[in-house]
Amino acid sequence: MDITRTELMDRVHALVPAFAERAQKTEENRAPLDETITDLIDSGILATLTPKEYGGLELGLDVAAEIVRTISAACPSTGWVTSFYIGAAWRVNIFTEQAQREVFADKPYTLTAGTAAPLGQVQKVDGGYRITGQTAWNSGSVHAEWFTFAGVVFEEGSAPTPLWFLVPREDVKILDTWYIAGMSGTGSNDISVDDVFVPDYRTGPFALALAGTAPGQLIHPNPMYHLPFLPFAMAEVTPVVVGALRGAADAFVQRTKDRQGTISQEKASGKQAAQMRLGRALAAADAAETLLDAFFERLTAQRPEQSDPRDRAEMKLKAAYLADLARNALNDMVRGIGGDGYRNSAPIQRFFRDLSVLSVHAFLDIDTASETIGRFTLDLPVADPLL
């Protein structure tokens, strides 16, 4: 497979109108529609970050971000699942080479879902582990073919060892739990495993992944695969936020042009308050895109301090600040959309609900991220398991 960035983005832009048209149905379906997943696969988008040796494109993280940001401006739920399916090709590299080759044996992409929350029971057995438990927030679970679980191994005489486990769909039970006010179309259901055996080769060292030094990562020469886990995870979620803000700003422009007072019959576009609110919305969308570019410039620069917990915490705060900026900007917009702006047929109310949910994501919580940097700055102890 040999597709340039320009060719790939042409395919993305060709799909955007359909994704926008399907946004309401995607929300009602509580997961991406089957035809959307087919479009993503057929376009080659999902192979963006897959190593070339597995038939992928091995394009940059900035390319993945541009794809996700563009799709999220049409439908944040579709952008979110797209981002995690693209990013799965990076995350699979945390596992052994044998596991990687198994995942990519017949195609250059992987539909993988999972979370970093640890399972309740992990037991070491001959040749692997037996795992039991339930986790929430598994985005893309409806169409996933593989699932990842986190867990901690406790063995007598040894320090607790956090691991990642890679499990095929047939060993996982998907629970229909995804009922939520925003990001409704992501299919982020709970999943469970009951005494499932995971062979050693389908495990990955989570502590080393946090530093970007898991053996499975290091078999690939491209430094993109050697990034610490948390900054990479931020690179998956921030383009969705920024794309959603741009989509909301565009929807607000159209809403302002179309809105007319029920009683006064006055056009909203003629009001100074609406004009100023619109100007602030467009400025916020521009600022978010500029900050996103700066985030990726820092992320992709090869810097010796990238594995330092303080650096990872700074990247987390930058991502959380972007989400907070987007939420505040959208809160300002919706004060001027009128009652009709909250009808299901109005895209801006969906962006409002989606960004409200996104901004309280564990990776994007501004209070937690700010506190961590505050503690670093004041030379106080920091205990964040993701750093």
mmCIF file of C-alpha atoms in Angstrom:
data_model
loop_
_atom_site.group_PDB
_atom_site.id
_atom_site.type_symbol
_atom_site.label_atom_id
_atom_site.label_comp_id
_atom_site.label_asym_id
_atom_site.label_seq_id
_atom_site.Cartn_x
_atom_site.Cartn_y
_atom_site.Cartn_z
ATOM 1 C CA MET A 1 0.000 0.000 0.000
ATOM 2 C CA ASP A 2 1.477 3.342 -1.023
ATOM 3 C CA ILE A 3 -0.740 6.394 -0.503
ATOM 4 C CA THR A 4 0.486 9.944 -0.009
ATOM 5 C CA ARG A 5 -0.817 12.309 2.640
ATOM 6 C CA THR A 6 -2.561 14.394 -0.011
ATOM 7 C CA GLU A 7 -4.263 11.368 -1.540
ATOM 8 C CA LEU A 8 -5.378 10.145 1.867
ATOM 9 C CA MET A 9 -6.816 13.534 2.840
ATOM 10 C CA ASP A 10 -8.670 13.695 -0.481
ATOM 11 C CA ARG A 11 -10.363 10.449 0.520
ATOM 12 C CA VAL A 12 -11.174 11.851 3.957
ATOM 13 C CA HIS A 13 -12.765 14.997 2.536
ATOM 14 C CA ALA A 14 -14.801 12.860 0.143
ATOM 15 C CA LEU A 15 -16.279 10.946 3.100
ATOM 16 C CA VAL A 16 -17.010 13.932 5.353
ATOM 17 C CA PRO A 17 -20.408 14.859 3.837
ATOM 18 C CA ALA A 18 -21.691 11.322 4.405
ATOM 19 C CA PHE A 19 -20.397 11.280 7.989
ATOM 20 C CA ALA A 20 -22.121 14.603 8.678
ATOM 21 C CA GLU A 21 -25.370 13.335 7.163
ATOM 22 C CA ARG A 22 -25.185 10.198 9.319
ATOM 23 C CA ALA A 23 -24.388 12.060 12.571
ATOM 24 C CA GLN A 24 -27.921 11.923 13.963
ATOM 25 C CA LYS A 25 -28.388 8.258 13.024
ATOM 26 C CA THR A 26 -24.976 7.483 14.511
ATOM 27 C CA GLU A 27 -26.098 9.020 17.784
ATOM 28 C CA GLU A 28 -29.381 7.086 17.733
ATOM 29 C CA ASN A 29 -27.480 3.891 16.929
ATOM 30 C CA ARG A 30 -25.146 4.550 19.882
ATOM 31 C CA ALA A 31 -22.257 3.408 17.687
ATOM 32 C CA PRO A 32 -20.898 4.107 14.204
ATOM 33 C CA LEU A 33 -23.091 2.715 11.464
ATOM 34 C CA ASP A 34 -21.855 -0.368 9.636
ATOM 35 C CA GLU A 35 -21.502 1.627 6.424
ATOM 36 C CA THR A 36 -19.271 4.126 8.185
ATOM 37 C CA ILE A 37 -16.878 1.391 9.313
ATOM 38 C CA THR A 38 -16.881 0.015 5.778
ATOM 39 C CA ASP A 39 -16.031 3.481 4.422
ATOM 40 C CA LEU A 40 -13.153 3.836 6.882
ATOM 41 C CA ILE A 41 -11.743 0.441 5.939
ATOM 42 C CA ASP A 42 -12.152 0.812 2.178
ATOM 43 C CA SER A 43 -10.564 4.275 2.155
ATOM 44 C CA GLY A 44 -7.352 3.016 3.762
ATOM 45 C CA ILE A 45 -7.626 5.596 6.550
ATOM 46 C CA LEU A 46 -7.288 3.028 9.327
ATOM 47 C CA ALA A 47 -3.820 1.974 8.109
ATOM 48 C CA THR A 48 -2.378 5.475 8.634
ATOM 49 C CA LEU A 49 -0.136 4.542 11.586
ATOM 50 C CA THR A 50 0.403 0.850 10.839
ATOM 51 C CA PRO A 51 4.087 -0.043 10.253
ATOM 52 C CA LYS A 52 4.957 -0.551 6.608
ATOM 53 C CA GLU A 53 6.252 -4.042 7.319
ATOM 54 C CA TYR A 54 2.651 -4.988 8.144
ATOM 55 C CA GLY A 55 1.321 -3.386 4.971
ATOM 56 C CA GLY A 56 0.466 -0.044 6.543
ATOM 57 C CA LEU A 57 1.166 3.535 5.503
ATOM 58 C CA GLU A 58 3.372 4.477 8.497
ATOM 59 C CA LEU A 59 2.509 8.144 8.045
ATOM 60 C CA GLY A 60 3.057 10.662 10.826
ATOM 61 C CA LEU A 61 0.995 11.376 13.899
ATOM 62 C CA ASP A 62 0.249 14.780 12.422
ATOM 63 C CA VAL A 63 -1.429 13.060 9.470
ATOM 64 C CA ALA A 64 -3.587 10.986 11.805
ATOM 65 C CA ALA A 65 -4.475 14.168 13.684
ATOM 66 C CA GLU A 66 -5.517 15.956 10.494
ATOM 67 C CA ILE A 67 -7.738 13.030 9.522
ATOM 68 C CA VAL A 68 -9.408 12.873 12.921
ATOM 69 C CA ARG A 69 -9.834 16.636 13.235
ATOM 70 C CA THR A 70 -11.482 16.793 9.805
ATOM 71 C CA ILE A 71 -13.901 13.945 10.527
ATOM 72 C CA SER A 72 -14.702 15.242 14.025
ATOM 73 C CA ALA A 73 -15.826 18.568 12.584
ATOM 74 C CA ALA A 74 -18.584 16.579 10.855
ATOM 75 C CA CYS A 75 -19.341 14.058 13.622
ATOM 76 C CA PRO A 76 -17.314 13.911 16.868
ATOM 77 C CA SER A 77 -18.452 10.360 17.637
ATOM 78 C CA THR A 78 -17.224 9.113 14.261
ATOM 79 C CA GLY A 79 -13.986 11.071 14.701
ATOM 80 C CA TRP A 80 -13.440 9.554 18.142
ATOM 81 C CA VAL A 81 -13.832 5.953 17.008
ATOM 82 C CA THR A 82 -11.746 6.654 13.900
ATOM 83 C CA SER A 83 -8.968 8.028 16.087
ATOM 84 C CA PHE A 84 -8.885 4.995 18.350
ATOM 85 C CA TYR A 85 -9.009 2.558 15.445
ATOM 86 C CA ILE A 86 -6.138 4.381 13.731
ATOM 87 C CA GLY A 87 -4.253 4.609 17.025
ATOM 88 C CA ALA A 88 -4.756 0.925 17.742
ATOM 89 C CA ALA A 89 -2.037 0.175 15.183
ATOM 90 C CA TRP A 90 0.377 2.137 17.402
ATOM 91 C CA ARG A 91 -0.861 0.624 20.671
ATOM 92 C CA VAL A 92 -0.554 -2.949 19.390
ATOM 93 C CA ASN A 93 3.198 -2.343 19.151
ATOM 94 C CA ILE A 94 3.347 -2.430 22.948
ATOM 95 C CA PHE A 95 2.843 -6.185 22.655
ATOM 96 C CA THR A 96 5.321 -8.759 21.368
ATOM 97 C CA GLU A 97 6.255 -9.104 17.711
ATOM 98 C CA GLN A 98 4.366 -12.414 17.599
ATOM 99 C CA ALA A 99 1.199 -10.687 18.777
ATOM 100 C CA GLN A 100 1.674 -7.861 16.288
ATOM 101 C CA ARG A 101 2.047 -10.267 13.386
ATOM 102 C CA GLU A 102 -1.048 -12.134 14.524
ATOM 103 C CA VAL A 103 -3.127 -8.954 14.577
ATOM 104 C CA PHE A 104 -1.896 -7.777 11.166
ATOM 105 C CA ALA A 105 -1.764 -11.231 9.560
ATOM 106 C CA ASP A 106 -4.471 -10.562 6.985
ATOM 107 C CA LYS A 107 -4.941 -6.784 6.849
ATOM 108 C CA PRO A 108 -3.024 -3.543 7.535
ATOM 109 C CA TYR A 109 -5.331 -2.206 10.235
ATOM 110 C CA THR A 110 -6.901 -3.382 13.471
ATOM 111 C CA LEU A 111 -10.306 -2.687 14.983
ATOM 112 C CA THR A 112 -9.246 -2.709 18.629
ATOM 113 C CA ALA A 113 -10.945 -1.279 21.721
ATOM 114 C CA GLY A 114 -9.898 -1.134 25.357
ATOM 115 C CA THR A 115 -9.145 1.037 28.378
ATOM 116 C CA ALA A 116 -6.318 1.613 30.831
ATOM 117 C CA ALA A 117 -8.476 0.862 33.886
ATOM 118 C CA PRO A 118 -7.177 -2.298 35.623
ATOM 119 C CA LEU A 119 -9.119 -5.539 35.855
ATOM 120 C CA GLY A 120 -10.047 -7.007 39.200
ATOM 121 C CA GLN A 121 -8.361 -10.413 38.884
ATOM 122 C CA VAL A 122 -5.129 -11.429 37.165
ATOM 123 C CA GLN A 123 -3.513 -14.782 37.917
ATOM 124 C CA LYS A 124 -0.174 -16.054 36.568
ATOM 125 C CA VAL A 125 -0.444 -19.593 35.223
ATOM 126 C CA ASP A 126 1.748 -21.813 33.107
ATOM 127 C CA GLY A 127 2.302 -20.161 29.736
ATOM 128 C CA GLY A 128 0.359 -17.011 30.450
ATOM 129 C CA TYR A 129 -2.340 -15.473 32.633
ATOM 130 C CA ARG A 130 -5.983 -15.948 33.509
ATOM 131 C CA ILE A 131 -7.978 -12.720 33.722
ATOM 132 C CA THR A 132 -11.432 -11.879 35.079
ATOM 133 C CA GLY A 133 -13.251 -8.585 35.413
ATOM 134 C CA GLN A 134 -15.220 -5.794 33.765
ATOM 135 C CA THR A 135 -14.127 -2.425 32.379
ATOM 136 C CA ALA A 136 -16.011 0.630 31.118
ATOM 137 C CA TRP A 137 -15.439 3.217 28.347
ATOM 138 C CA ASN A 138 -14.391 0.821 25.586
ATOM 139 C CA SER A 139 -14.858 3.076 22.573
ATOM 140 C CA GLY A 140 -15.443 1.249 19.309
ATOM 141 C CA SER A 141 -16.476 -1.940 21.099
ATOM 142 C CA VAL A 142 -19.359 -2.696 18.727
ATOM 143 C CA HIS A 143 -17.124 -3.364 15.724
ATOM 144 C CA ALA A 144 -13.914 -4.321 17.551
ATOM 145 C CA GLU A 145 -12.109 -7.538 16.673
ATOM 146 C CA TRP A 146 -9.555 -7.304 19.496
ATOM 147 C CA PHE A 147 -9.712 -5.847 23.002
ATOM 148 C CA THR A 148 -6.996 -4.683 25.370
ATOM 149 C CA PHE A 149 -7.207 -4.947 29.155
ATOM 150 C CA ALA A 150 -4.928 -3.617 31.854
ATOM 151 C CA GLY A 151 -4.181 -5.503 35.033
ATOM 152 C CA VAL A 152 -1.691 -5.799 37.855
ATOM 153 C CA VAL A 153 0.105 -9.050 38.597
ATOM 154 C CA PHE A 154 0.844 -9.755 42.258
ATOM 155 C CA GLU A 155 3.384 -12.504 42.872
ATOM 156 C CA GLU A 156 4.946 -13.332 46.209
ATOM 157 C CA GLY A 157 8.405 -11.877 46.552
ATOM 158 C CA SER A 158 8.007 -9.525 43.577
ATOM 159 C CA ALA A 159 6.811 -5.969 43.156
ATOM 160 C CA PRO A 160 3.342 -5.544 41.576
ATOM 161 C CA THR A 161 3.680 -5.659 37.776
ATOM 162 C CA PRO A 162 1.207 -3.745 35.561
ATOM 163 C CA LEU A 163 0.571 -5.472 32.247
ATOM 164 C CA TRP A 164 -1.574 -5.085 29.174
ATOM 165 C CA PHE A 165 -3.479 -8.050 27.795
ATOM 166 C CA LEU A 166 -4.607 -8.535 24.188
ATOM 167 C CA VAL A 167 -7.778 -10.611 23.836
ATOM 168 C CA PRO A 168 -9.748 -11.644 20.713
ATOM 169 C CA ARG A 169 -13.422 -10.724 20.458
ATOM 170 C CA GLU A 170 -14.651 -14.284 20.905
ATOM 171 C CA ASP A 171 -13.266 -14.326 24.455
ATOM 172 C CA VAL A 172 -14.958 -11.057 25.456
ATOM 173 C CA LYS A 173 -18.540 -10.264 26.437
ATOM 174 C CA ILE A 174 -19.821 -6.854 25.297
ATOM 175 C CA LEU A 175 -22.367 -5.336 27.663
ATOM 176 C CA ASP A 176 -24.997 -2.924 26.315
ATOM 177 C CA THR A 177 -24.284 -0.058 28.736
ATOM 178 C CA TRP A 178 -23.660 2.957 26.476
ATOM 179 C CA TYR A 179 -26.457 5.377 27.376
ATOM 180 C CA ILE A 180 -25.032 8.880 27.796
ATOM 181 C CA ALA A 181 -25.788 12.538 27.031
ATOM 182 C CA GLY A 182 -22.886 13.176 24.665
ATOM 183 C CA MET A 183 -20.495 11.219 22.407
ATOM 184 C CA SER A 184 -23.436 8.846 22.141
ATOM 185 C CA GLY A 185 -22.343 7.333 18.838
ATOM 186 C CA THR A 186 -19.029 5.861 20.031
ATOM 187 C CA GLY A 187 -20.283 2.493 21.270
ATOM 188 C CA SER A 188 -18.131 2.861 24.407
ATOM 189 C CA ASN A 189 -19.722 -0.086 26.176
ATOM 190 C CA ASP A 190 -18.553 -2.036 29.196
ATOM 191 C CA ILE A 191 -16.798 -5.312 28.386
ATOM 192 C CA SER A 192 -16.032 -8.293 30.578
ATOM 193 C CA VAL A 193 -13.886 -11.412 30.648
ATOM 194 C CA ASP A 194 -14.449 -14.463 32.834
ATOM 195 C CA ASP A 195 -11.400 -16.608 33.585
ATOM 196 C CA VAL A 196 -9.966 -16.010 30.102
ATOM 197 C CA PHE A 197 -6.508 -17.408 29.339
ATOM 198 C CA VAL A 198 -4.067 -14.942 27.737
ATOM 199 C CA PRO A 199 -0.770 -16.426 26.496
ATOM 200 C CA ASP A 200 2.453 -14.691 27.479
ATOM 201 C CA TYR A 201 3.039 -13.398 23.965
ATOM 202 C CA ARG A 202 -0.212 -11.426 24.085
ATOM 203 C CA THR A 203 0.904 -9.379 27.078
ATOM 204 C CA GLY A 204 2.752 -6.069 27.147
ATOM 205 C CA PRO A 205 4.699 -4.294 29.918
ATOM 206 C CA PHE A 206 2.634 -1.235 30.837
ATOM 207 C CA ALA A 207 5.386 0.441 32.879
ATOM 208 C CA LEU A 208 7.784 0.318 29.914
ATOM 209 C CA ALA A 209 5.047 1.539 27.570
ATOM 210 C CA LEU A 210 4.630 4.608 29.774
ATOM 211 C CA ALA A 211 8.247 5.444 28.934
ATOM 212 C CA GLY A 212 8.012 4.337 25.287
ATOM 213 C CA THR A 213 10.481 1.500 25.772
ATOM 214 C CA ALA A 214 8.365 -1.661 25.545
ATOM 215 C CA PRO A 215 10.293 -4.284 23.528
ATOM 216 C CA GLY A 216 7.510 -4.462 20.960
ATOM 217 C CA GLN A 217 7.847 -0.728 20.350
ATOM 218 C CA LEU A 218 11.609 -0.874 19.952
ATOM 219 C CA ILE A 219 11.583 -3.436 17.138
ATOM 220 C CA HIS A 220 10.391 -0.621 14.853
ATOM 221 C CA PRO A 221 13.069 1.937 13.890
ATOM 222 C CA ASN A 222 10.590 4.799 13.372
ATOM 223 C CA PRO A 223 10.834 7.033 16.500
ATOM 224 C CA MET A 224 7.085 7.626 16.241
ATOM 225 C CA TYR A 225 6.603 4.206 17.842
ATOM 226 C CA HIS A 226 8.903 5.022 20.761
ATOM 227 C CA LEU A 227 6.776 7.779 22.271
ATOM 228 C CA PRO A 228 5.599 7.416 25.877
ATOM 229 C CA PHE A 229 2.058 6.100 26.114
ATOM 230 C CA LEU A 230 0.337 9.101 27.712
ATOM 231 C CA PRO A 231 1.442 11.780 25.206
ATOM 232 C CA PHE A 232 0.403 9.428 22.419
ATOM 233 C CA ALA A 233 -3.004 8.903 24.035
ATOM 234 C CA MET A 234 -3.369 12.693 24.210
ATOM 235 C CA ALA A 235 -2.587 12.781 20.481
ATOM 236 C CA GLU A 236 -5.607 10.541 19.893
ATOM 237 C CA VAL A 237 -8.113 12.640 21.825
ATOM 238 C CA THR A 238 -7.050 16.264 21.233
ATOM 239 C CA PRO A 239 -7.805 16.309 17.473
ATOM 240 C CA VAL A 240 -11.374 15.209 18.247
ATOM 241 C CA VAL A 241 -11.809 18.150 20.615
ATOM 242 C CA VAL A 242 -10.378 20.670 18.171
ATOM 243 C CA GLY A 243 -12.337 19.271 15.246
ATOM 244 C CA ALA A 244 -15.555 19.335 17.259
ATOM 245 C CA LEU A 245 -14.966 22.982 18.153
ATOM 246 C CA ARG A 246 -14.478 23.876 14.487
ATOM 247 C CA GLY A 247 -17.625 21.972 13.580
ATOM 248 C CA ALA A 248 -19.522 23.801 16.314
ATOM 249 C CA ALA A 249 -18.231 27.183 15.119
ATOM 250 C CA ASP A 250 -19.323 26.394 11.557
ATOM 251 C CA ALA A 251 -22.732 25.292 12.813
ATOM 252 C CA PHE A 252 -23.002 28.481 14.851
ATOM 253 C CA VAL A 253 -22.285 30.565 11.762
ATOM 254 C CA GLN A 254 -25.137 28.856 9.934
ATOM 255 C CA ARG A 255 -27.420 29.054 12.960
ATOM 256 C CA THR A 256 -26.770 32.806 13.281
ATOM 257 C CA LYS A 257 -27.534 33.345 9.604
ATOM 258 C CA ASP A 258 -30.758 31.334 9.792
ATOM 259 C CA ARG A 259 -32.108 32.403 13.169
ATOM 260 C CA GLN A 260 -35.051 34.775 13.296
ATOM 261 C CA GLY A 261 -36.893 35.982 16.380
ATOM 262 C CA THR A 262 -40.251 34.234 16.907
ATOM 263 C CA ILE A 263 -41.976 37.391 18.055
ATOM 264 C CA SER A 264 -39.827 40.232 16.717
ATOM 265 C CA GLN A 265 -39.067 38.493 13.402
ATOM 266 C CA GLU A 266 -35.665 40.177 13.663
ATOM 267 C CA LYS A 267 -32.727 38.335 12.078
ATOM 268 C CA ALA A 268 -30.086 37.333 14.624
ATOM 269 C CA SER A 269 -27.342 38.199 12.148
ATOM 270 C CA GLY A 270 -28.269 41.858 12.489
ATOM 271 C CA LYS A 271 -27.661 41.956 16.248
ATOM 272 C CA GLN A 272 -24.358 43.242 17.562
ATOM 273 C CA ALA A 273 -24.297 40.686 20.398
ATOM 274 C CA ALA A 274 -24.619 37.828 17.897
ATOM 275 C CA GLN A 275 -21.867 39.279 15.731
ATOM 276 C CA MET A 276 -19.490 39.563 18.691
ATOM 277 C CA ARG A 277 -20.317 36.072 19.936
ATOM 278 C CA LEU A 278 -19.687 34.734 16.439
ATOM 279 C CA GLY A 279 -16.324 36.514 16.280
ATOM 280 C CA ARG A 280 -15.271 34.968 19.589
ATOM 281 C CA ALA A 281 -16.330 31.507 18.396
ATOM 282 C CA LEU A 282 -14.238 31.740 15.240
ATOM 283 C CA ALA A 283 -11.266 33.105 17.190
ATOM 284 C CA ALA A 284 -11.490 30.203 19.650
ATOM 285 C CA ALA A 285 -11.590 27.638 16.819
ATOM 286 C CA ASP A 286 -8.536 29.257 15.208
ATOM 287 C CA ALA A 287 -6.695 29.380 18.547
ATOM 288 C CA ALA A 288 -7.443 25.720 19.257
ATOM 289 C CA GLU A 289 -6.071 24.674 15.871
ATOM 290 C CA THR A 290 -2.915 26.725 16.461
ATOM 291 C CA LEU A 291 -2.426 25.144 19.893
ATOM 292 C CA LEU A 292 -3.005 21.694 18.401
ATOM 293 C CA ASP A 293 -0.283 22.304 15.812
ATOM 294 C CA ALA A 294 2.085 23.362 18.607
ATOM 295 C CA PHE A 295 1.154 20.261 20.615
ATOM 296 C CA PHE A 296 2.076 17.975 17.722
ATOM 297 C CA GLU A 297 5.237 19.902 16.923
ATOM 298 C CA ARG A 298 6.435 19.273 20.472
ATOM 299 C CA LEU A 299 5.144 15.701 20.517
ATOM 300 C CA THR A 300 6.958 14.655 17.348
ATOM 301 C CA ALA A 301 10.249 16.429 18.109
ATOM 302 C CA GLN A 302 12.868 13.963 19.318
ATOM 303 C CA ARG A 303 13.656 15.305 22.788
ATOM 304 C CA PRO A 304 15.599 13.457 25.526
ATOM 305 C CA GLU A 305 13.169 14.681 28.187
ATOM 306 C CA GLN A 306 10.149 13.009 26.542
ATOM 307 C CA SER A 307 10.304 10.082 28.954
ATOM 308 C CA ASP A 308 10.445 12.357 31.986
ATOM 309 C CA PRO A 309 7.212 12.341 34.057
ATOM 310 C CA ARG A 310 7.231 16.151 34.233
ATOM 311 C CA ASP A 311 7.282 16.377 30.439
ATOM 312 C CA ARG A 312 4.425 13.907 30.154
ATOM 313 C CA ALA A 313 2.464 15.905 32.717
ATOM 314 C CA GLU A 314 3.033 19.091 30.715
ATOM 315 C CA MET A 315 1.698 17.414 27.575
ATOM 316 C CA LYS A 316 -1.342 16.229 29.512
ATOM 317 C CA LEU A 317 -2.016 19.761 30.746
ATOM 318 C CA LYS A 318 -1.735 21.179 27.229
ATOM 319 C CA ALA A 319 -4.328 18.661 26.047
ATOM 320 C CA ALA A 320 -6.629 19.383 28.992
ATOM 321 C CA TYR A 321 -6.316 23.121 28.399
ATOM 322 C CA LEU A 322 -7.417 22.626 24.797
ATOM 323 C CA ALA A 323 -10.509 20.772 25.994
ATOM 324 C CA ASP A 324 -11.275 23.477 28.539
ATOM 325 C CA LEU A 325 -10.886 26.191 25.902
ATOM 326 C CA ALA A 326 -13.275 24.334 23.590
ATOM 327 C CA ARG A 327 -15.866 23.805 26.326
ATOM 328 C CA ASN A 328 -15.797 27.471 27.371
ATOM 329 C CA ALA A 329 -16.056 28.651 23.766
ATOM 330 C CA LEU A 330 -19.037 26.423 23.096
ATOM 331 C CA ASN A 331 -20.748 27.504 26.303
ATOM 332 C CA ASP A 332 -20.494 31.061 24.980
ATOM 333 C CA MET A 333 -21.947 30.040 21.618
ATOM 334 C CA VAL A 334 -24.994 28.215 22.942
ATOM 335 C CA ARG A 335 -26.155 31.259 24.870
ATOM 336 C CA GLY A 336 -27.061 32.687 21.498
ATOM 337 C CA ILE A 337 -28.680 29.821 19.605
ATOM 338 C CA GLY A 338 -32.295 30.128 20.802
ATOM 339 C CA GLY A 339 -34.657 27.297 21.602
ATOM 340 C CA ASP A 340 -34.631 25.875 18.065
ATOM 341 C CA GLY A 341 -30.885 25.407 18.382
ATOM 342 C CA TYR A 342 -31.553 22.560 20.817
ATOM 343 C CA ARG A 343 -33.758 20.534 18.475
ATOM 344 C CA ASN A 344 -32.321 17.164 17.480
ATOM 345 C CA SER A 345 -32.070 18.408 13.902
ATOM 346 C CA ALA A 346 -29.692 21.241 14.944
ATOM 347 C CA PRO A 347 -26.048 20.078 14.777
ATOM 348 C CA ILE A 348 -24.804 22.648 17.302
ATOM 349 C CA GLN A 349 -26.638 21.054 20.232
ATOM 350 C CA ARG A 350 -24.889 17.764 19.439
ATOM 351 C CA PHE A 351 -21.495 19.464 19.407
ATOM 352 C CA PHE A 352 -22.407 21.092 22.727
ATOM 353 C CA ARG A 353 -23.263 17.771 24.355
ATOM 354 C CA ASP A 354 -20.295 15.985 22.800
ATOM 355 C CA LEU A 355 -17.761 18.563 23.941
ATOM 356 C CA SER A 356 -19.298 18.688 27.404
ATOM 357 C CA VAL A 357 -18.643 14.958 27.756
ATOM 358 C CA LEU A 358 -15.207 15.083 26.111
ATOM 359 C CA SER A 359 -13.949 17.781 28.440
ATOM 360 C CA VAL A 360 -14.489 15.624 31.540
ATOM 361 C CA HIS A 361 -12.653 12.609 30.087
ATOM 362 C CA ALA A 362 -10.062 11.284 32.540
ATOM 363 C CA PHE A 363 -7.248 12.245 30.162
ATOM 364 C CA LEU A 364 -8.632 15.756 29.620
ATOM 365 C CA ASP A 365 -9.789 16.845 33.077
ATOM 366 C CA ILE A 366 -8.341 20.334 33.551
ATOM 367 C CA ASP A 367 -8.393 20.220 37.360
ATOM 368 C CA THR A 368 -6.399 16.987 37.608
ATOM 369 C CA ALA A 369 -3.891 18.038 34.953
ATOM 370 C CA SER A 370 -3.432 21.483 36.507
ATOM 371 C CA GLU A 371 -2.967 20.063 39.986
ATOM 372 C CA THR A 372 -0.249 17.710 38.772
ATOM 373 C CA ILE A 373 1.794 20.502 37.212
ATOM 374 C CA GLY A 374 1.195 22.633 40.291
ATOM 375 C CA ARG A 375 2.607 19.899 42.485
ATOM 376 C CA PHE A 376 5.623 19.434 40.214
ATOM 377 C CA THR A 377 6.269 23.172 40.290
ATOM 378 C CA LEU A 378 6.036 23.278 44.098
ATOM 379 C CA ASP A 379 8.295 20.211 44.494
ATOM 380 C CA LEU A 380 5.470 18.192 46.017
ATOM 381 C CA PRO A 381 5.082 14.441 45.451
ATOM 382 C CA VAL A 382 3.061 13.417 42.386
ATOM 383 C CA ALA A 383 1.163 10.136 42.164
ATOM 384 C CA ASP A 384 -0.451 9.739 38.742
ATOM 385 C CA PRO A 385 -0.453 6.093 37.526
ATOM 386 C CA LEU A 386 -0.523 7.268 33.892
ATOM 387 C CA LEU A 387 2.710 9.228 34.197
#
